[in-house]
Tab-separated table of C-alpha atoms in Angstrom:
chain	number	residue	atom	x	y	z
A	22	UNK	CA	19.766	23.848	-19.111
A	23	UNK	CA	18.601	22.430	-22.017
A	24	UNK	CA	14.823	22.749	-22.104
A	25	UNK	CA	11.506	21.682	-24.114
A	26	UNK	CA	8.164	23.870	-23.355
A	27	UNK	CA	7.405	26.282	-21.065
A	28	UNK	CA	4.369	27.508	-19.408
A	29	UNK	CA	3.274	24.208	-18.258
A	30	UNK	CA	0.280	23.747	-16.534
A	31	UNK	CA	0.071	20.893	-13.663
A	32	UNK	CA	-2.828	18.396	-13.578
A	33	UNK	CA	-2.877	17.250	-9.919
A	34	UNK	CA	-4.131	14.573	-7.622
A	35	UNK	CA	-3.776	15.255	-4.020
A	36	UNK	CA	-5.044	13.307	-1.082
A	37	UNK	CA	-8.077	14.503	0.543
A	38	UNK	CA	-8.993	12.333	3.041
A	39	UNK	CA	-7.779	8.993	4.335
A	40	UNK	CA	-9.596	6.388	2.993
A	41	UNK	CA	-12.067	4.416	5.622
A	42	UNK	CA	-13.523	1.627	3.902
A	43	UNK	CA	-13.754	1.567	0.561
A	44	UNK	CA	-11.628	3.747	-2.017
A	45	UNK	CA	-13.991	6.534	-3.710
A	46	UNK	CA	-13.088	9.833	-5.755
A	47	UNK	CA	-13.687	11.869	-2.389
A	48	UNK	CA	-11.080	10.952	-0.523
A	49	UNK	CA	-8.689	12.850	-3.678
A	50	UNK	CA	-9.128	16.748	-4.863
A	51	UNK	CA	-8.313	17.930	-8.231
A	52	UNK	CA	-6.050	20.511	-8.811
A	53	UNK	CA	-4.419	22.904	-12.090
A	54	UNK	CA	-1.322	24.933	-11.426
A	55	UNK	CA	1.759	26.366	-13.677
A	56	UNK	CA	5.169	24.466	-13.156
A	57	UNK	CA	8.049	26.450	-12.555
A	58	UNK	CA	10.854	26.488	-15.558
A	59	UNK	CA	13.283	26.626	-13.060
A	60	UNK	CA	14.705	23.347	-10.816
A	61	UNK	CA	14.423	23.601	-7.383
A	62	UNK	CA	18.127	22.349	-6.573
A	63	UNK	CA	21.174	21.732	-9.006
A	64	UNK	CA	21.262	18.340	-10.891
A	65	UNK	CA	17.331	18.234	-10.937
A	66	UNK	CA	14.782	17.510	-13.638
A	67	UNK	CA	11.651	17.996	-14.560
A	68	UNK	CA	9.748	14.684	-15.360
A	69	UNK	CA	6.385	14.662	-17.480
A	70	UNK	CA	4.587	11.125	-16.352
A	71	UNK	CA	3.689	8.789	-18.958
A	72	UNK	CA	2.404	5.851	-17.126
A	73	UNK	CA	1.162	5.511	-13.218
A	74	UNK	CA	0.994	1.799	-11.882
A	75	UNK	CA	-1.750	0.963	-9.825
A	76	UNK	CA	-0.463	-1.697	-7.247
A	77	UNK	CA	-2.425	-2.494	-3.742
A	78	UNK	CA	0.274	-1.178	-1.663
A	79	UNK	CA	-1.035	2.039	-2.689
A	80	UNK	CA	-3.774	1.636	-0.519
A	81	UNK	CA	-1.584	1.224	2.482
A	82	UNK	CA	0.278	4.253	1.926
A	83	UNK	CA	-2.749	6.452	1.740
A	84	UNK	CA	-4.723	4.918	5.002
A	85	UNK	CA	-3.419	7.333	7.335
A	86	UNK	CA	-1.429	4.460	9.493
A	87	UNK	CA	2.130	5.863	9.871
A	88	UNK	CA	4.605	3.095	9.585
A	89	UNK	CA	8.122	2.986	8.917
A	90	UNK	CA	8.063	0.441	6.589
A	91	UNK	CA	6.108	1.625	3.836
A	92	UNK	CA	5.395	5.778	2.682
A	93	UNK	CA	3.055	8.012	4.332
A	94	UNK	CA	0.987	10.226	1.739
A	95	UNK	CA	-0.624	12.902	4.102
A	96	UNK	CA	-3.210	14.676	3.646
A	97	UNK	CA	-3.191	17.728	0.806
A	98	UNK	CA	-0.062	15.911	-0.012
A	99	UNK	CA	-0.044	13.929	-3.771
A	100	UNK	CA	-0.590	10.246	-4.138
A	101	UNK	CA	2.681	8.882	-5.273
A	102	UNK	CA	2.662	5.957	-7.613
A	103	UNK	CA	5.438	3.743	-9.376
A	104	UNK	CA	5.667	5.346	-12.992
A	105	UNK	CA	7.161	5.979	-16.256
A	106	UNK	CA	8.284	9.361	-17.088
A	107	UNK	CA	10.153	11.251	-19.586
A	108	UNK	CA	12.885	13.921	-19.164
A	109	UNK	CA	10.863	17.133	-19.826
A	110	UNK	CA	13.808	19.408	-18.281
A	111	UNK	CA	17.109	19.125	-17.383
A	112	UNK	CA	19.788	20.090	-15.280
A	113	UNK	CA	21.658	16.773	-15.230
A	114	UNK	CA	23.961	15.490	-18.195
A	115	UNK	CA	23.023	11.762	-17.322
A	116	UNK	CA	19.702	12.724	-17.659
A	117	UNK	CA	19.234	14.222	-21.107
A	118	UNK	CA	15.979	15.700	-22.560
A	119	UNK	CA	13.432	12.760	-24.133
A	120	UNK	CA	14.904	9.976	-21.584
A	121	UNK	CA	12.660	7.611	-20.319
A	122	UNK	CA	12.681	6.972	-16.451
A	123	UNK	CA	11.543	4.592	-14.223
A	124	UNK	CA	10.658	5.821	-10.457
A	125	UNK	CA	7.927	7.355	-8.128
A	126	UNK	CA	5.529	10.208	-9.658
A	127	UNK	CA	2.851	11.852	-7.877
A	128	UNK	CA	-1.080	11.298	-9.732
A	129	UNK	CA	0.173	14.568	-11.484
A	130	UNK	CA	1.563	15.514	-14.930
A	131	UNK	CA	5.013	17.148	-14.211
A	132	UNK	CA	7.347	17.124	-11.046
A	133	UNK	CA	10.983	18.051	-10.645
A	134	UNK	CA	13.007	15.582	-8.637
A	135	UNK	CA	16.599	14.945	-7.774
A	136	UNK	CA	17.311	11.468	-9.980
A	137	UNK	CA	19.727	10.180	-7.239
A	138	UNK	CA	16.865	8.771	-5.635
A	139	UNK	CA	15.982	6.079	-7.152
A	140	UNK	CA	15.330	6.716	-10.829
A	141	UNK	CA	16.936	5.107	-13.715
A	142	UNK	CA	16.602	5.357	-17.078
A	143	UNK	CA	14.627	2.448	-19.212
A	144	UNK	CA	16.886	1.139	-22.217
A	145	UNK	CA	15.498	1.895	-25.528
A	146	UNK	CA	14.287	-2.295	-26.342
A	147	UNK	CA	12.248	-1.956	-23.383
A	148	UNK	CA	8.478	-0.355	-23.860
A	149	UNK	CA	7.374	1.712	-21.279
A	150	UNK	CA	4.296	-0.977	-20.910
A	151	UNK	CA	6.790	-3.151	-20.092
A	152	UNK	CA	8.916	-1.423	-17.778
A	153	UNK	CA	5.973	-1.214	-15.541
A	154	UNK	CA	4.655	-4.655	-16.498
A	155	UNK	CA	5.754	-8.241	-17.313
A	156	UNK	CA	9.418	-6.309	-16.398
A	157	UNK	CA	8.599	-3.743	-13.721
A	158	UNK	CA	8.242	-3.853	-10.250
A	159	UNK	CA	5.707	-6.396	-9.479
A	160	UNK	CA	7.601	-8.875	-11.889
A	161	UNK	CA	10.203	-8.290	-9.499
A	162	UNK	CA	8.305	-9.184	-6.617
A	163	UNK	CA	7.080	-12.028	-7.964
A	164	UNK	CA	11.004	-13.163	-8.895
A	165	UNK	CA	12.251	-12.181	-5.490
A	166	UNK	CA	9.535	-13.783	-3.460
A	167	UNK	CA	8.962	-17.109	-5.141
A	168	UNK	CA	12.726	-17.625	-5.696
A	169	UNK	CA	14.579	-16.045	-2.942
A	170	UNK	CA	11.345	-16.138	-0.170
A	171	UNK	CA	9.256	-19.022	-0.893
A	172	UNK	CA	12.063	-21.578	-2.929
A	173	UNK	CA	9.841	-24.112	-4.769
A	174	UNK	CA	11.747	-27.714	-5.573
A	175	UNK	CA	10.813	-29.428	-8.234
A	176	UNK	CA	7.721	-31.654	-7.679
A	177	UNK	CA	6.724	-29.513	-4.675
A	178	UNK	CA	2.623	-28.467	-4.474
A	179	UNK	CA	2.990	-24.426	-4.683
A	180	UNK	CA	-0.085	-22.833	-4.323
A	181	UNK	CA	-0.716	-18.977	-5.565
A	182	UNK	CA	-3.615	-16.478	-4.299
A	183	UNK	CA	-4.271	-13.655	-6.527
A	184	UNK	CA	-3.212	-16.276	-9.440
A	185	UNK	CA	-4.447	-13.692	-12.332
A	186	UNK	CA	-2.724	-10.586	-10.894
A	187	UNK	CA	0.098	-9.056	-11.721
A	188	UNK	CA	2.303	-10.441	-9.306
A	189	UNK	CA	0.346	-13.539	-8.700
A	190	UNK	CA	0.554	-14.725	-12.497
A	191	UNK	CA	4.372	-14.454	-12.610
A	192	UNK	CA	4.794	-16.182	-9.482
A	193	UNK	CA	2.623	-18.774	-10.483
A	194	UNK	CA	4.382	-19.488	-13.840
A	195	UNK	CA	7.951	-18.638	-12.122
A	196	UNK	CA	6.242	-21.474	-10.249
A	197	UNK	CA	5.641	-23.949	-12.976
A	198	UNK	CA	9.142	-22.938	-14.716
A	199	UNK	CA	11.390	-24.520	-11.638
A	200	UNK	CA	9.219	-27.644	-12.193
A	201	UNK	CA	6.630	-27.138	-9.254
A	202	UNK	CA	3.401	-28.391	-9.518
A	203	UNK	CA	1.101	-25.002	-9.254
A	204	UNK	CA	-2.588	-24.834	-8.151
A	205	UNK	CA	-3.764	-20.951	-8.670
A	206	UNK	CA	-6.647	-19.491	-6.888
A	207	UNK	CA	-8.706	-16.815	-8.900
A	208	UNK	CA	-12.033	-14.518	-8.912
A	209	UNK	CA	-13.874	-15.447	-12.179
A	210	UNK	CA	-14.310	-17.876	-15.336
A	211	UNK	CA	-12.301	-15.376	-17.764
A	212	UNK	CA	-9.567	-15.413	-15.329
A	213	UNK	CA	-9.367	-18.851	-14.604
A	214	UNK	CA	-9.684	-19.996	-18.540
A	215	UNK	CA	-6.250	-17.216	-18.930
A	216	UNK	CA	-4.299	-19.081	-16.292
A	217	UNK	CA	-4.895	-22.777	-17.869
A	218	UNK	CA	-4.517	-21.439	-21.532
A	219	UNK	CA	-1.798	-18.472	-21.243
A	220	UNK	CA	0.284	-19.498	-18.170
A	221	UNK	CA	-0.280	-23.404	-18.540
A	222	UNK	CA	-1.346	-23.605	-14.891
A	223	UNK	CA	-3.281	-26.995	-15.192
A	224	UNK	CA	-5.331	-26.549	-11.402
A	225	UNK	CA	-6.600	-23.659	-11.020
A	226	UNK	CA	-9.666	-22.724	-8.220
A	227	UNK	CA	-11.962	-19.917	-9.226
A	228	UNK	CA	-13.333	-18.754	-5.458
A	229	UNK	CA	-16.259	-17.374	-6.845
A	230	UNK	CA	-17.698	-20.336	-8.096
A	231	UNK	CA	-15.897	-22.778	-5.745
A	232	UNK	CA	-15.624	-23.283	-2.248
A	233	UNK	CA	-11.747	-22.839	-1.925
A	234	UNK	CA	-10.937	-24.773	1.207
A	235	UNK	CA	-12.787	-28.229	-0.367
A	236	UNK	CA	-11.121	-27.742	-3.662
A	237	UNK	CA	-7.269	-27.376	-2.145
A	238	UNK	CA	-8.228	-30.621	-0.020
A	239	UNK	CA	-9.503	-32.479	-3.561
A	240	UNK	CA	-6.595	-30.824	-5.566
A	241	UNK	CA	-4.135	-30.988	-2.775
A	242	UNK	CA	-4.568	-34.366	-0.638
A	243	UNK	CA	-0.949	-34.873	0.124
A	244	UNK	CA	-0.744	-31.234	1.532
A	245	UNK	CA	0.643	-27.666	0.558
A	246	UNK	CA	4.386	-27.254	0.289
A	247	UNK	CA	4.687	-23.752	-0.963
A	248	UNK	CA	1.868	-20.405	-0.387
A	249	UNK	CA	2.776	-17.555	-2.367
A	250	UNK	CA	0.041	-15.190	-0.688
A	251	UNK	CA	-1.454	-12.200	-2.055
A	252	UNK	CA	-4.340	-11.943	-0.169
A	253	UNK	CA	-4.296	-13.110	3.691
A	254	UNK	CA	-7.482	-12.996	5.716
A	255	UNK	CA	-9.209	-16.403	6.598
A	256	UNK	CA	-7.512	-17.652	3.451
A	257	UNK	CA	-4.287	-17.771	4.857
A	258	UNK	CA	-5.299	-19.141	7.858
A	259	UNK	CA	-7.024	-22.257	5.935
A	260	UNK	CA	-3.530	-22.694	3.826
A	261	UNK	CA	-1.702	-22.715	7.082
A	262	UNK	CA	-3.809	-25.525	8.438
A	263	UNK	CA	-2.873	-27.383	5.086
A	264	UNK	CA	0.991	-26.446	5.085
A	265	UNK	CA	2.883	-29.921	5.023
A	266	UNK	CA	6.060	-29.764	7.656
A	267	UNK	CA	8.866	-27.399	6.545
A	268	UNK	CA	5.899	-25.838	4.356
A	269	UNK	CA	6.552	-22.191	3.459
A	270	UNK	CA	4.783	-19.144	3.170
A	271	UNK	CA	6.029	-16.048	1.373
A	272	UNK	CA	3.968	-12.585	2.372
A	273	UNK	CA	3.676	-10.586	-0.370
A	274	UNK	CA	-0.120	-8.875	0.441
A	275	UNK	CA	-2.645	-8.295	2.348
A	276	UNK	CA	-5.636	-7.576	0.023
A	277	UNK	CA	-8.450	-9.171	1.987
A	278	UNK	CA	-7.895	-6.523	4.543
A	279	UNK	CA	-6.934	-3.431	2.754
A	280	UNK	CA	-10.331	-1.492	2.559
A	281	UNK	CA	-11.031	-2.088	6.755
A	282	UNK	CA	-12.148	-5.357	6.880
A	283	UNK	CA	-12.219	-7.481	9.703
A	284	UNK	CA	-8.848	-8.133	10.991
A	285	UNK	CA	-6.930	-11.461	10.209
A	286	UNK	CA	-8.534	-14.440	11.782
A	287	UNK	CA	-6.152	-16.318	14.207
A	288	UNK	CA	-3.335	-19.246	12.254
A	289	UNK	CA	-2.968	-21.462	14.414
A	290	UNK	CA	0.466	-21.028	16.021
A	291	UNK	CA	1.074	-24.891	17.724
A	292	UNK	CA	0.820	-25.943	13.866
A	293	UNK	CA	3.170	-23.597	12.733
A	294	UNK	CA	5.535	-24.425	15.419
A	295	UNK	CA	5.255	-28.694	14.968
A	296	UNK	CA	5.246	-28.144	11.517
A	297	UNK	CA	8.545	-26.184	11.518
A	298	UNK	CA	6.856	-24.057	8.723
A	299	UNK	CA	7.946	-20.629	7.826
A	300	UNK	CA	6.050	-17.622	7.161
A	301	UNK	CA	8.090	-14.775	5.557
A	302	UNK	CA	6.992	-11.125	4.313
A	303	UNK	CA	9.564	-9.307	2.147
A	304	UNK	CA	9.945	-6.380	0.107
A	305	UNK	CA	11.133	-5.701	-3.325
A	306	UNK	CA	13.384	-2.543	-2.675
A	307	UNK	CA	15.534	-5.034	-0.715
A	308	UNK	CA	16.866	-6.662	-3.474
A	309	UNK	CA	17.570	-3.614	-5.549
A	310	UNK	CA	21.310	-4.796	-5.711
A	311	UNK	CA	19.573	-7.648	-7.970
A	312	UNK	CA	17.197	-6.192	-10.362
A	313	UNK	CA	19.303	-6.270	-13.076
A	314	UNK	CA	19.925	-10.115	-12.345
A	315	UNK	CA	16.204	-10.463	-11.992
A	316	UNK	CA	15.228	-8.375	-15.392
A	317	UNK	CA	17.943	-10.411	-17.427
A	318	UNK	CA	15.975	-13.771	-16.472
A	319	UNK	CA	12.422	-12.413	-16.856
A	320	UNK	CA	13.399	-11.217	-20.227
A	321	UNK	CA	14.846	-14.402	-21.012
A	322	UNK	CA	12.109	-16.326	-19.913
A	323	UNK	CA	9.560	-14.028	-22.034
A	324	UNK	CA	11.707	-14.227	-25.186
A	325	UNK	CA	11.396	-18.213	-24.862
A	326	UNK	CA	7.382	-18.300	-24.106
A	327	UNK	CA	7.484	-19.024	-20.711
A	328	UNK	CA	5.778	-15.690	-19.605
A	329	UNK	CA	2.123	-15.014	-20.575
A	330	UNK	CA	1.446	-11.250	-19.185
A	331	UNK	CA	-1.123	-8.994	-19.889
A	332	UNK	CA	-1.926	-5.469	-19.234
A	333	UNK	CA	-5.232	-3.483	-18.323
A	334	UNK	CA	-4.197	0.062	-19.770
A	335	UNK	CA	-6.323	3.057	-19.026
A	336	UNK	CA	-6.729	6.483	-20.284
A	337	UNK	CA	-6.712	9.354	-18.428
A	338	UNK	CA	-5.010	11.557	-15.665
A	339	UNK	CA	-8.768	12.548	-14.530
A	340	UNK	CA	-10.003	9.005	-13.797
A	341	UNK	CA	-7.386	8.238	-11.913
A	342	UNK	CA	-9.308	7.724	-8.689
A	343	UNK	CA	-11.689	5.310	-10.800
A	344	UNK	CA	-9.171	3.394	-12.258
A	345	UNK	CA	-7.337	2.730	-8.755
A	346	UNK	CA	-10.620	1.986	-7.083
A	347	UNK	CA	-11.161	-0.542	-10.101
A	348	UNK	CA	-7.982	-2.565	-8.471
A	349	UNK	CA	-9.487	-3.298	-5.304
A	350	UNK	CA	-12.985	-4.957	-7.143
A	351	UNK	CA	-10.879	-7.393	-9.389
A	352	UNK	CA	-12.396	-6.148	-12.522
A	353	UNK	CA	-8.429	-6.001	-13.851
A	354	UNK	CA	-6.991	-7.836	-16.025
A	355	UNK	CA	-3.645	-7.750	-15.759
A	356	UNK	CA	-1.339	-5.256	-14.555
A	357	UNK	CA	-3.614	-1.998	-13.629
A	358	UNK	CA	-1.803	1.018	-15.376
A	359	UNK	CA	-2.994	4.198	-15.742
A	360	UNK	CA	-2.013	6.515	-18.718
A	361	UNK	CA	-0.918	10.821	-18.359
A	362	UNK	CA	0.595	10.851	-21.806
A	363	UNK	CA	1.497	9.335	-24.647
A	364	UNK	CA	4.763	9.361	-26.445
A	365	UNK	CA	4.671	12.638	-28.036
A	366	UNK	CA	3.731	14.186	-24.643
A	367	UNK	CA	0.421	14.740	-25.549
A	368	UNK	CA	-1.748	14.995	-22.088
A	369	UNK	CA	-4.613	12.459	-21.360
């Protein structure tokens, strides 16, 4: 086994309590503990984590709700995140010592895990900012949903909730790219100004300054075509009621509703039936097969100046609570990443 440190001490986020409302530092405990030198099965390795995304869906799989569809962090268990890690120990030739790797990490500093399950290794042009950003996983979604979900023609009216997010900006521009016209619907001045000037999204709604449903009616009077929806709530129901026939709606979040708010208001099913419109949640993992597909044309796309992306990079394996919390007040901008370490390993 080739090796590099020993005596390693664990930082460690586990979940203390399901969250009922909003997300606070009490529902996580803090925890120190040595990591064992030795793997726990053959073929393992020991990952040190670089860089933990913070994405919404989080917040589902810490709510205590056991589903079958998404991952159940229990209680005393550690909050699991989409990361980048390097190869701290080995036991696995195709996993050498110093390799980057993209895959689940708890909020902790080291874990040993069997690669086989879903982790791959990030080619050297790519930056680990990257990896989880303008090329990660909610790039991906973004891809998968507007393209394979929600199909925008040319000249269609696509509008985009969560516009300045991290999915919602690539979708939007993914959007704009297959000739679509896009109207994006944003929290804030700042936010709005970075989708007209960065993204080149012309109409864009800030819905704290604007009443949303009157500006989609003056921005929108022949109807909506396409919803790429990130947030749900009474939102969605007023797109619905604004879908033109054969509209479509691609599911991608839930955000309204994440920290217990009132439950989706009623869509108005007669309209979705006359309308023949289609309302479609997916997930990324299903297209695995296709990421490399998907990652060839987002790379292409951001080598040519179509994609503007930005990310909101934090410091620190101790504020991680914080910085999470942080996601669900829209004071982001960008993709919401949280960094353990940097390059040389050095703890943060």
């Amino acid at each position: 086994m080739r090796k590099r440190g020993c005596g390693l001490i664990n930082r460690q986020w586990t979940l203390a309590s399901h969250p009922g409302g909003e997300v606070s530092r009490e529902n996580f405990s803090w925890s120190e503990a040595p990591v064992s030198n030795a793997p726990p099965a053959s073929g393992q390795i020991l990952l040190q984590t670089e860089l933990l995304l913070c994405a919404p869906t989080i917040r589902n799989w810490i709510s205590g709700n056991r589903s079958s569809y998404y991952p159940t962090v229990e209680v005393g268990s550690p909050v699991i995140a989409p990361a980048v890690s390097r190869v701290a120990m080995s036991d696995n030739a195709a996993f050498p010592v110093g390799a980057r790797v993209l895959g689940t990490a708890g909020w902790q500093d080291y874990q040993w895990v069997d690669p086989a399950l879903g982790y791959r290794i990030i080619p050297d042009a790519v930056s680990s900012v990257d990896a989880l950003g303008v090329l990660g996983m909610n790039a991906l979604t973004a891809y998968f949903g507007m393209l394979d979900v929600a199909r925008p023609k040319p000249g269609e009216v696509v509008l985009v909730s969560g516009a300045a997010g991290s999915v919602g900006s690539i979708a939007a521009q993914i959007g704009r790219i297959v000739g679509a016209r896009v109207v994006a619907i944003c929290g804030g001045a700042e936010k709005a100004a970075w989708l007209r000037e960065a993204c080149r999204i012309d109409d864009v709604i800030d819905y704290k300054a604007e009443d949303v449903a009157t500006r989609i009616d003056a921005l929108c009077p022949g109807g909506v075509d396409v919803f790429f929806d990130n947030v749900g709530g009474s939102l969605l129901r007023d797109v619905v009621a604004r879908l033109n026939r054969g509209g479509r709606v691609a599911l991608c979040g839930q955000i309204a509703t994440y920290d217990g708010a009132a439950g989706d208001p009623p869509l108005d099913m007669m309209r979705i039936i006359y309308g023949a419109i289609r309302l479609q949640g997916f997930l990324v993992p299903d297209y695995a097969h296709r990421y490399e597909e998907a990652m060839v044309q987002l790379g292409g796309w951001l080598e040519a100046g179509e994609l503007a992306h930005r990310e909101d990079v934090r410091d620190g394996l101790s504020q991680m609570p914080e910085t999470f919390a942080s996601l669900f007040r829209g004071d982001n901008n960008g993709t919401l990443i949280a960094r353990v370490s940097d390059e040389s390993g050095r703890l943060i």
